[in-house]
Short mmCIF file of C-alpha atoms in Angstrom, two decimals:
data_model
loop_
_atom_site.label_atom_id
_atom_site.label_comp_id
_atom_site.label_asym_id
_atom_site.label_seq_id
_atom_site.Cartn_x
_atom_site.Cartn_y
_atom_site.Cartn_z
CA MET A 1 -43.46 -24.28 15.63
CA ASN A 2 -47.08 -25.89 16.67
CA ALA A 3 -45.72 -28.85 16.18
CA CYS A 4 -43.42 -28.05 18.89
CA ASP A 5 -46.28 -26.68 20.80
CA SER A 6 -48.37 -29.59 20.35
CA ASP A 7 -45.44 -32.36 21.02
CA THR A 8 -45.00 -30.09 24.31
CA LEU A 9 -48.44 -29.65 25.62
CA SER A 10 -49.40 -33.34 24.97
CA SER A 11 -46.15 -34.40 26.85
CA ILE A 12 -47.45 -31.84 30.25
CA LEU A 13 -50.95 -34.36 29.19
CA LEU A 14 -49.14 -37.12 29.42
CA THR A 15 -47.90 -36.69 33.04
CA TYR A 16 -51.38 -35.97 34.68
CA GLY A 17 -52.53 -38.90 33.39
CA ALA A 18 -53.44 -38.55 29.90
CA LEU A 19 -53.95 -41.06 26.95
CA ARG A 20 -52.57 -41.22 23.45
CA VAL A 21 -55.25 -42.78 21.19
CA TYR A 22 -54.55 -42.77 17.47
CA ASN A 23 -58.83 -43.08 16.27
CA LEU A 24 -61.01 -40.14 16.94
CA LEU A 25 -63.87 -42.85 18.07
CA ASP A 26 -61.62 -43.51 20.67
CA ALA A 27 -61.20 -40.01 22.66
CA ASP A 28 -62.63 -38.50 24.64
CA VAL A 29 -60.80 -35.09 24.34
CA VAL A 30 -59.09 -33.39 20.09
CA ILE A 31 -57.08 -30.78 21.23
CA LEU A 32 -56.70 -28.19 17.69
CA ASN A 33 -53.52 -26.62 17.61
CA THR A 34 -54.33 -23.51 15.37
CA CYS A 35 -51.89 -21.38 12.84
CA SER A 36 -53.45 -17.91 11.04
CA VAL A 37 -50.11 -17.24 8.77
CA ARG A 38 -52.55 -17.75 5.90
CA THR A 39 -56.60 -17.94 5.09
CA GLN A 40 -56.34 -21.50 3.51
CA SER A 41 -54.73 -22.74 7.23
CA GLU A 42 -57.61 -20.99 9.57
CA GLN A 43 -60.05 -22.57 6.78
CA LYS A 44 -58.71 -25.98 7.31
CA ALA A 45 -59.21 -25.03 10.80
CA PHE A 46 -63.20 -24.45 10.41
CA SER A 47 -62.67 -27.60 7.93
CA TYR A 48 -61.89 -30.00 10.51
CA ILE A 49 -64.02 -28.86 13.29
CA GLY A 50 -66.37 -29.30 11.21
CA ARG A 51 -65.52 -32.89 10.53
CA ILE A 52 -65.04 -33.39 14.19
CA GLU A 53 -68.48 -32.34 15.74
CA LYS A 54 -70.26 -35.58 14.95
CA PHE A 55 -68.21 -37.28 17.71
CA LYS A 56 -69.93 -35.30 20.25
CA ARG A 57 -72.72 -37.68 19.66
CA LEU A 58 -71.38 -40.98 19.82
CA ASN A 59 -68.42 -39.63 22.81
CA SER A 60 -70.83 -37.61 25.61
CA ASN A 61 -67.80 -36.81 27.02
CA PHE A 62 -66.48 -35.58 24.17
CA LYS A 63 -64.61 -32.07 24.25
CA ILE A 64 -63.57 -30.13 20.90
CA ILE A 65 -60.42 -27.43 22.07
CA VAL A 66 -59.16 -25.22 20.03
CA ILE A 67 -56.28 -23.63 20.50
CA GLY A 68 -52.48 -21.44 18.32
CA CYS A 69 -52.68 -18.73 16.36
CA MET A 70 -56.54 -18.83 15.10
CA ALA A 71 -57.50 -19.17 18.66
CA GLU A 72 -55.60 -15.52 19.55
CA ARG A 73 -56.76 -14.36 17.05
CA LEU A 74 -60.37 -15.08 16.39
CA GLY A 75 -61.14 -15.50 19.82
CA TYR A 76 -65.06 -16.33 20.60
CA LYS A 77 -65.67 -15.71 17.51
CA ILE A 78 -64.83 -19.85 16.87
CA LYS A 79 -67.35 -20.49 19.87
CA LYS A 80 -69.71 -18.08 17.53
CA ARG A 81 -69.10 -20.24 14.91
CA PHE A 82 -68.92 -23.60 16.72
CA SER A 83 -71.00 -24.41 19.33
CA SER A 84 -69.68 -27.54 19.34
CA VAL A 85 -66.28 -25.83 20.44
CA ASP A 86 -65.71 -26.41 24.76
CA LEU A 87 -62.52 -24.52 25.05
CA VAL A 88 -61.09 -21.63 22.55
CA MET A 89 -57.42 -20.23 23.89
CA GLY A 90 -53.73 -19.00 22.43
CA LEU A 91 -50.66 -20.64 23.39
CA ASN A 92 -48.82 -17.84 25.55
CA ASP A 93 -48.44 -20.61 28.01
CA ILE A 94 -49.01 -23.66 27.66
CA ASN A 95 -48.56 -24.46 31.20
CA ASN A 96 -51.73 -22.56 31.78
CA ILE A 97 -53.41 -24.84 28.67
CA ALA A 98 -52.31 -27.66 30.28
CA LEU A 99 -55.05 -26.95 33.40
CA LYS A 100 -57.71 -25.73 32.20
CA ILE A 101 -57.81 -28.31 30.09
CA ILE A 102 -58.17 -30.61 32.65
CA ASN A 103 -60.26 -29.05 34.86
CA LEU A 104 -62.57 -28.68 31.76
CA CYS A 105 -62.49 -32.97 31.78
CA SER A 106 -62.11 -34.01 34.70
CA THR A 107 -65.31 -33.59 36.82
CA SER A 108 -66.05 -34.27 40.28
CA ASP A 109 -67.17 -38.59 40.24
CA ASP A 110 -64.05 -38.80 37.65
CA ASP A 111 -60.96 -37.14 38.73
CA ASN A 112 -58.96 -39.77 38.37
CA SER A 113 -60.18 -41.07 34.92
CA VAL A 114 -57.42 -41.65 32.72
CA LYS A 115 -58.73 -39.10 29.45
CA LYS A 116 -57.49 -39.96 26.05
CA ILE A 117 -56.18 -37.48 24.50
CA PHE A 118 -56.20 -38.16 20.49
CA ASP A 119 -52.88 -37.76 19.00
CA SER A 120 -50.43 -37.85 16.20
CA LYS A 121 -46.87 -40.17 16.00
CA SER A 122 -44.04 -38.30 16.61
CA SER A 123 -40.42 -39.79 16.86
CA VAL A 124 -38.97 -39.21 19.65
CA ILE A 125 -35.14 -39.42 17.72
CA SER A 126 -35.98 -36.19 16.44
CA ARG A 127 -37.59 -33.65 18.70
CA TYR A 128 -38.06 -29.36 18.05
CA MET A 129 -36.88 -27.15 20.81
CA ILE A 130 -38.04 -23.59 20.53
CA ILE A 131 -36.01 -21.42 21.71
CA ILE A 132 -37.63 -17.99 21.11
CA ARG A 133 -41.31 -16.41 20.23
CA GLY A 134 -42.44 -13.82 18.54
CA CYS A 135 -40.98 -11.61 16.35
CA ASN A 136 -40.06 -8.20 16.24
CA ASN A 137 -39.74 -7.06 11.99
CA TYR A 138 -43.07 -6.31 11.49
CA CYS A 139 -42.91 -7.74 7.67
CA SER A 140 -45.63 -6.16 6.37
CA TYR A 141 -47.97 -9.31 5.50
CA CYS A 142 -47.23 -11.37 8.77
CA VAL A 143 -49.95 -11.43 11.12
CA VAL A 144 -47.53 -13.33 13.44
CA PRO A 145 -46.06 -10.12 16.12
CA PHE A 146 -49.96 -9.80 16.40
CA VAL A 147 -50.67 -13.18 17.38
CA ARG A 148 -47.63 -14.52 18.98
CA GLY A 149 -46.57 -10.69 20.38
CA ILE A 150 -42.24 -9.42 19.61
CA GLU A 151 -39.68 -11.97 20.53
CA LYS A 152 -39.34 -13.35 23.77
CA SER A 153 -36.07 -15.35 24.11
CA ILE A 154 -36.75 -18.30 26.22
CA GLU A 155 -34.17 -18.49 29.53
CA TYR A 156 -30.34 -19.73 28.55
CA GLN A 157 -30.64 -22.29 31.63
CA LEU A 158 -33.83 -24.04 30.62
CA LEU A 159 -33.09 -24.34 27.12
CA ILE A 160 -29.63 -26.28 28.14
CA ASP A 161 -31.37 -28.36 31.01
CA LYS A 162 -34.25 -29.35 28.21
CA CYS A 163 -31.25 -30.68 25.83
CA TYR A 164 -29.52 -33.16 28.23
CA PHE A 165 -33.60 -33.94 29.10
CA MET A 166 -33.75 -34.69 25.36
CA VAL A 167 -31.08 -37.13 24.80
CA GLU A 168 -30.93 -38.40 28.82
CA ASN A 169 -34.36 -39.85 27.31
CA GLY A 170 -33.47 -40.85 23.75
CA VAL A 171 -33.45 -38.06 21.18
CA ARG A 172 -30.19 -37.48 18.50
CA GLU A 173 -31.84 -34.35 16.76
CA ILE A 174 -32.82 -31.57 18.04
CA THR A 175 -34.28 -29.36 15.87
CA LEU A 176 -34.01 -25.13 17.60
CA LEU A 177 -36.88 -23.02 16.41
CA GLY A 178 -37.77 -19.27 16.34
CA GLN A 179 -39.27 -17.19 13.83
CA ASN A 180 -36.72 -15.65 13.62
CA VAL A 181 -33.70 -17.66 15.45
CA ASN A 182 -31.05 -14.93 14.87
CA SER A 183 -32.50 -12.93 17.43
CA TYR A 184 -31.79 -14.99 20.28
CA ARG A 185 -30.90 -13.21 22.75
CA TYR A 186 -30.95 -14.03 26.73
CA LYS A 187 -27.63 -11.81 29.26
CA GLY A 188 -25.36 -11.68 26.85
CA ILE A 189 -26.13 -15.21 25.17
CA ASN A 190 -26.41 -15.07 22.06
CA PHE A 191 -27.80 -17.62 18.98
CA SER A 192 -24.07 -18.68 18.41
CA LEU A 193 -22.92 -19.02 21.87
CA LEU A 194 -26.09 -20.92 22.73
CA LEU A 195 -25.57 -23.34 19.85
CA LYS A 196 -22.12 -24.51 21.16
CA LYS A 197 -23.59 -24.77 24.79
CA ILE A 198 -26.05 -27.39 23.19
CA ALA A 199 -23.15 -29.15 20.62
CA SER A 200 -21.46 -29.95 23.42
CA ILE A 201 -24.24 -33.14 24.85
CA LYS A 202 -22.52 -35.94 24.95
CA ASN A 203 -24.51 -38.30 23.23
CA LEU A 204 -26.20 -35.84 20.99
CA SER A 205 -25.79 -36.25 17.64
CA ARG A 206 -27.06 -33.16 14.95
CA ILE A 207 -28.81 -30.20 15.83
CA ARG A 208 -30.70 -27.97 13.11
CA PHE A 209 -32.29 -24.96 13.79
CA MET A 210 -34.91 -22.57 11.37
CA THR A 211 -36.12 -19.81 10.48
CA ASN A 212 -33.49 -17.32 9.19
CA HIS A 213 -34.09 -13.32 8.90
CA PRO A 214 -31.83 -12.93 5.76
CA LYS A 215 -30.95 -9.58 7.64
CA ASP A 216 -29.13 -11.17 11.08
CA LEU A 217 -27.39 -14.15 9.66
CA ASP A 218 -24.04 -12.59 10.48
CA ASP A 219 -20.63 -14.31 9.76
CA GLU A 220 -20.69 -15.19 13.59
CA LEU A 221 -23.14 -17.73 13.09
CA ILE A 222 -22.20 -18.94 9.60
CA ASN A 223 -18.30 -19.79 11.18
CA VAL A 224 -20.27 -21.79 14.21
CA VAL A 225 -22.24 -23.81 11.72
CA ALA A 226 -18.65 -24.77 9.61
CA SER A 227 -16.67 -25.57 12.41
CA GLU A 228 -19.36 -27.97 14.83
CA GLN A 229 -19.97 -30.93 13.53
CA LYS A 230 -23.33 -31.68 15.05
CA ILE A 231 -24.09 -28.62 13.83
CA CYS A 232 -26.52 -29.57 10.00
CA HIS A 233 -24.77 -27.65 7.03
CA HIS A 234 -28.44 -27.04 6.52
CA ILE A 235 -30.03 -23.37 6.54
CA HIS A 236 -32.83 -21.88 5.60
CA LEU A 237 -33.63 -18.60 4.14
CA PRO A 238 -36.68 -16.95 3.04
CA MET A 239 -36.31 -14.66 0.89
CA GLN A 240 -39.69 -14.62 -0.10
CA SER A 241 -39.11 -12.41 -3.00
CA ALA A 242 -36.39 -11.06 -5.65
CA SER A 243 -38.03 -7.58 -6.86
CA ASN A 244 -36.13 -4.39 -4.61
CA ARG A 245 -39.26 -2.39 -4.90
CA ILE A 246 -41.15 -5.32 -3.82
CA LEU A 247 -39.33 -6.58 -0.71
CA GLU A 248 -39.09 -3.06 0.23
CA VAL A 249 -42.82 -2.90 0.47
CA MET A 250 -43.37 -6.54 2.80
CA ASN A 251 -40.58 -4.36 4.98
CA ARG A 252 -38.20 -7.07 4.65
CA LYS A 253 -35.21 -4.79 5.02
CA TYR A 254 -32.64 -6.25 2.41
CA THR A 255 -32.67 -6.25 -1.08
CA TYR A 256 -31.91 -9.12 -3.53
CA GLU A 257 -28.16 -8.13 -4.18
CA ASP A 258 -27.73 -8.72 -0.17
CA TYR A 259 -29.66 -11.71 -0.28
CA LEU A 260 -27.46 -13.33 -3.23
CA ASN A 261 -23.72 -12.26 -1.68
CA LEU A 262 -25.18 -14.43 1.73
CA VAL A 263 -25.96 -17.10 -0.10
CA THR A 264 -22.49 -16.92 -1.95
CA LYS A 265 -20.65 -16.59 1.36
CA LEU A 266 -22.52 -19.57 2.86
CA ARG A 267 -21.61 -21.47 -0.62
CA THR A 268 -17.78 -20.72 0.30
CA VAL A 269 -17.65 -20.95 3.82
CA ILE A 270 -19.65 -24.07 3.71
CA PRO A 271 -19.50 -25.89 0.69
CA ASN A 272 -22.09 -27.98 0.86
CA VAL A 273 -24.17 -26.31 2.41
CA SER A 274 -28.25 -26.77 1.41
CA ILE A 275 -29.96 -23.79 1.45
CA THR A 276 -33.83 -23.79 1.48
CA SER A 277 -36.01 -20.70 1.33
CA ASP A 278 -39.42 -19.48 0.95
CA ILE A 279 -41.16 -17.85 -2.14
CA ILE A 280 -44.33 -15.41 -2.17
CA VAL A 281 -46.08 -14.66 -5.34
CA GLY A 282 -48.62 -12.34 -5.89
CA PHE A 283 -48.43 -9.80 -3.83
CA PRO A 284 -50.01 -7.31 -3.76
CA GLY A 285 -49.27 -4.62 -7.18
CA GLU A 286 -46.24 -7.10 -7.99
CA THR A 287 -45.85 -6.54 -12.13
CA GLU A 288 -44.78 -9.69 -14.07
CA LYS A 289 -41.93 -7.89 -13.98
CA ASP A 290 -40.99 -8.68 -10.01
CA PHE A 291 -42.43 -11.79 -10.97
CA ASN A 292 -39.98 -12.72 -13.31
CA ASP A 293 -36.83 -11.29 -11.24
CA THR A 294 -37.84 -13.97 -8.66
CA LEU A 295 -38.20 -16.56 -11.54
CA ASN A 296 -34.63 -15.91 -12.65
CA ALA A 297 -33.54 -15.66 -9.37
CA VAL A 298 -34.49 -18.90 -8.23
CA LYS A 299 -33.10 -20.52 -11.80
CA LYS A 300 -29.75 -18.61 -10.34
CA ILE A 301 -30.11 -19.25 -7.31
CA ARG A 302 -31.15 -23.39 -6.96
CA PHE A 303 -31.85 -23.68 -3.92
CA ASP A 304 -31.93 -27.19 -2.71
CA GLY A 305 -36.14 -26.64 -1.89
CA LEU A 306 -38.56 -24.20 -2.20
CA TYR A 307 -41.68 -23.29 -0.17
CA VAL A 308 -44.14 -21.51 -2.45
CA PHE A 309 -47.05 -19.65 -1.51
CA LYS A 310 -49.66 -18.14 -3.29
CA TYR A 311 -50.06 -14.04 -0.68
CA SER A 312 -52.81 -14.71 1.61
CA PRO A 313 -53.92 -11.18 2.70
CA ARG A 314 -53.93 -11.21 6.99
CA PRO A 315 -56.19 -8.63 8.79
CA ASN A 316 -54.28 -5.90 11.25
CA THR A 317 -50.86 -6.41 8.90
CA ILE A 318 -49.97 -3.55 6.59
CA ALA A 319 -50.08 -5.04 2.65
CA TYR A 320 -54.09 -5.94 3.73
CA LYS A 321 -54.80 -2.23 3.23
CA ILE A 322 -52.97 -2.28 -0.21
CA PRO A 323 -55.62 -3.37 -2.72
CA ASP A 324 -55.22 -7.03 -4.00
CA ILE A 325 -54.92 -6.11 -7.77
CA VAL A 326 -53.43 -10.01 -8.72
CA THR A 327 -56.66 -12.61 -9.91
CA LEU A 328 -56.02 -15.73 -8.06
CA GLU A 329 -55.39 -16.91 -11.62
CA GLU A 330 -53.55 -15.47 -12.36
CA LYS A 331 -51.28 -16.14 -7.98
CA LYS A 332 -51.99 -19.89 -8.98
CA ARG A 333 -50.54 -19.01 -12.35
CA ARG A 334 -47.20 -17.60 -10.43
CA HIS A 335 -47.41 -20.25 -8.00
CA LEU A 336 -47.13 -23.59 -10.77
CA ILE A 337 -44.43 -22.03 -12.31
CA ILE A 338 -42.03 -21.50 -9.89
CA LEU A 339 -42.72 -25.01 -8.12
CA ASN A 340 -42.96 -26.58 -10.99
CA GLU A 341 -38.98 -24.63 -11.96
CA SER A 342 -38.22 -25.89 -8.34
CA ASN A 343 -39.09 -29.25 -8.53
CA LYS A 344 -37.01 -29.42 -12.16
CA ILE A 345 -34.43 -27.86 -10.30
CA SER A 346 -34.39 -30.14 -7.28
CA VAL A 347 -34.07 -32.97 -9.31
CA GLU A 348 -31.28 -32.34 -11.22
CA ILE A 349 -29.64 -31.97 -7.92
CA VAL A 350 -30.62 -35.47 -6.67
CA SER A 351 -29.92 -37.17 -9.46
CA LYS A 352 -26.28 -35.78 -9.22
CA MET A 353 -26.49 -37.62 -5.52
CA ILE A 354 -26.95 -41.70 -7.59
CA GLY A 355 -24.12 -43.32 -5.96
CA SER A 356 -22.72 -40.96 -3.64
CA VAL A 357 -22.25 -42.06 -0.02
CA GLN A 358 -24.43 -40.08 2.46
CA ARG A 359 -24.79 -39.71 6.17
CA VAL A 360 -27.57 -40.00 7.65
CA LEU A 361 -28.95 -40.35 10.95
CA ALA A 362 -31.77 -43.13 11.51
CA GLU A 363 -35.17 -42.19 12.72
CA LYS A 364 -38.04 -43.98 12.17
CA ILE A 365 -39.07 -47.51 10.68
CA ASN A 366 -42.49 -48.76 9.01
CA ASP A 367 -42.44 -52.22 7.62
CA GLY A 368 -39.13 -52.70 7.30
CA ILE A 369 -37.96 -49.60 5.73
CA VAL A 370 -35.39 -47.41 7.66
CA GLU A 371 -36.06 -43.22 7.47
CA SER A 372 -33.42 -41.48 8.18
CA LYS A 373 -32.27 -37.93 7.23
CA THR A 374 -29.04 -36.48 5.22
CA VAL A 375 -27.27 -33.37 6.98
CA GLY A 376 -28.71 -31.94 4.55
CA GLY A 377 -31.72 -33.01 5.54
CA ARG A 378 -33.29 -35.03 3.02
CA LYS A 379 -34.39 -37.89 3.91
CA VAL A 380 -33.49 -41.42 3.19
CA PHE A 381 -35.44 -45.06 2.89
CA PHE A 382 -33.07 -47.87 3.78
CA LYS A 383 -33.73 -51.84 4.42
CA GLY A 384 -33.09 -52.19 8.05
CA ASN A 385 -34.57 -53.13 11.72
CA LYS A 386 -35.51 -51.42 15.15
CA ASN A 387 -31.75 -51.89 16.11
CA HIS A 388 -30.84 -48.87 13.53
CA ILE A 389 -33.41 -46.44 14.83
CA GLY A 390 -30.97 -43.64 16.45
CA ASN A 391 -28.13 -44.62 14.92
CA THR A 392 -26.07 -42.99 12.32
CA PHE A 393 -24.89 -44.87 9.23
CA ASN A 394 -22.96 -44.55 5.77
CA VAL A 395 -25.46 -44.85 2.69
CA ILE A 396 -24.69 -45.79 -0.86
CA ILE A 397 -27.70 -43.94 -2.78
CA LYS A 398 -29.36 -46.40 -5.22
CA ALA A 399 -32.58 -44.45 -6.61
CA VAL A 400 -34.15 -40.77 -5.88
CA LYS A 401 -37.10 -39.30 -5.93
CA ILE A 402 -37.75 -34.93 -6.05
CA ASN A 403 -37.34 -34.44 -1.58
CA SER A 404 -36.53 -38.59 -1.13
CA LEU A 405 -33.52 -40.29 -1.68
CA LEU A 406 -33.29 -44.71 -1.59
CA GLY A 407 -30.15 -46.23 -0.68
CA ASP A 408 -28.82 -49.20 1.24
CA ILE A 409 -26.30 -49.01 4.39
CA ILE A 410 -22.02 -50.19 3.06
#
C-alpha cells in the first residue's frame, strides 16, 4: 500500500513539473513514506533520515519530507529528533500533501523551476491501486486502525475510471489493495462485483488483490476468482497463528479449524490456487505448545509462500498492555524454525515445477533477461527483448530457486 501511495504521489508531483532522479546527489527533494506496523520499520526510517542529512550540506535546496503512518503516529517528535526534516505529514489526503510539498519547494523567484524528486523505478506493466483504506478489525497487535483510521471504501466509479486510464497507458496487471479488500462496499457494490467489472476491461491481462481476512472471505468471492479468467489464482490469507488461544487474544475472530476449512474449500473450488500467508511468532503469552501448533499447521497446509514476523509491540494496541514474556532470543529461534520450514516447503513445491509450462506476463527487462510472473505470483526469468514486455507467454521451466523460476519461451 505504501508503494502504491508513493507511486500516486510521484505521479501528481510529475504533473506539477517535478522530475524523477535516481541518485541522491541529483535530488532536491527526498520523500520518505513510512510504515508503523513494526518497530523495525520505524527504526529503518530513522536510520535513513540520519544517513541522508549530509545531503543538506551539499545542496542548500535539499528538502527532507516524511509522510505516512510513522508521520501520523509520531508527528512533531520526528522534527524534534531531526531538525533536518522540513515537513512531516500523515497520508490521508495525497493531493493535499502534493500541494504542501510544491509550496514548500517553491520560492518567489523559482516558481517555474523543475524540482528533482528522488524516486525508485517501478514497472509500467504492473501497477497497484488502493480500493479501501483503514481497518475496522482492531486485531490486538495491529496499529493500522490508529494511524490509517476506520475503513473507507473509495468511490466505485473513480476506481473503474482509474483502471481504464492505467490500461490505456500500457498497464496490463492491476493489484487491488486494502488492509482487508473483502470489506469493500460502496453503494451496494461489494468486492466481488468490483472484480467482475474490472475483469471486463479490454486489454487488461491480470487482476490480483491483497490482503484478505479469513473471517470475510466468502463463497461468492471464491467463485468469482474461480470463474473469471483474468483474476489470478493467488490468495494471500494471513493465518498469524494456529493456536486458538492465541488467535482469540489476537482478536482474529476465527479458529484454526475455520482457517483450515477455508483453505480446503479454496483448493477444492480453485484446484491450482496459490495460497500465501503471514505468521507472527512470539506473541505475548505464546507457549511452546502454541508455537508448535503453528509449526505443525505450516507443515500440514504447505503454503506456497510465507511471511514470518517476530512480534513487535505497538503503542495504543491492546497487546501492548500484555506483558511480553517471550524473550527476543526465543522470538528469533521460533522465527528461524518457521522460516526454515517454509523455505524447505517452497523448494519442494518449485522443484516439482521443473519441466512444467507456465503462463507468464513479462514485466521488466534488464541486460536481456526478462522478469515475468506466473498466475500464482512466482517470478520467472527468461532471455528476451523489450518487445516481450507487456505480453503473455508460455514458458517451460528449466531451473528453480526458492522464490523464482528460470525458463525458456516455447
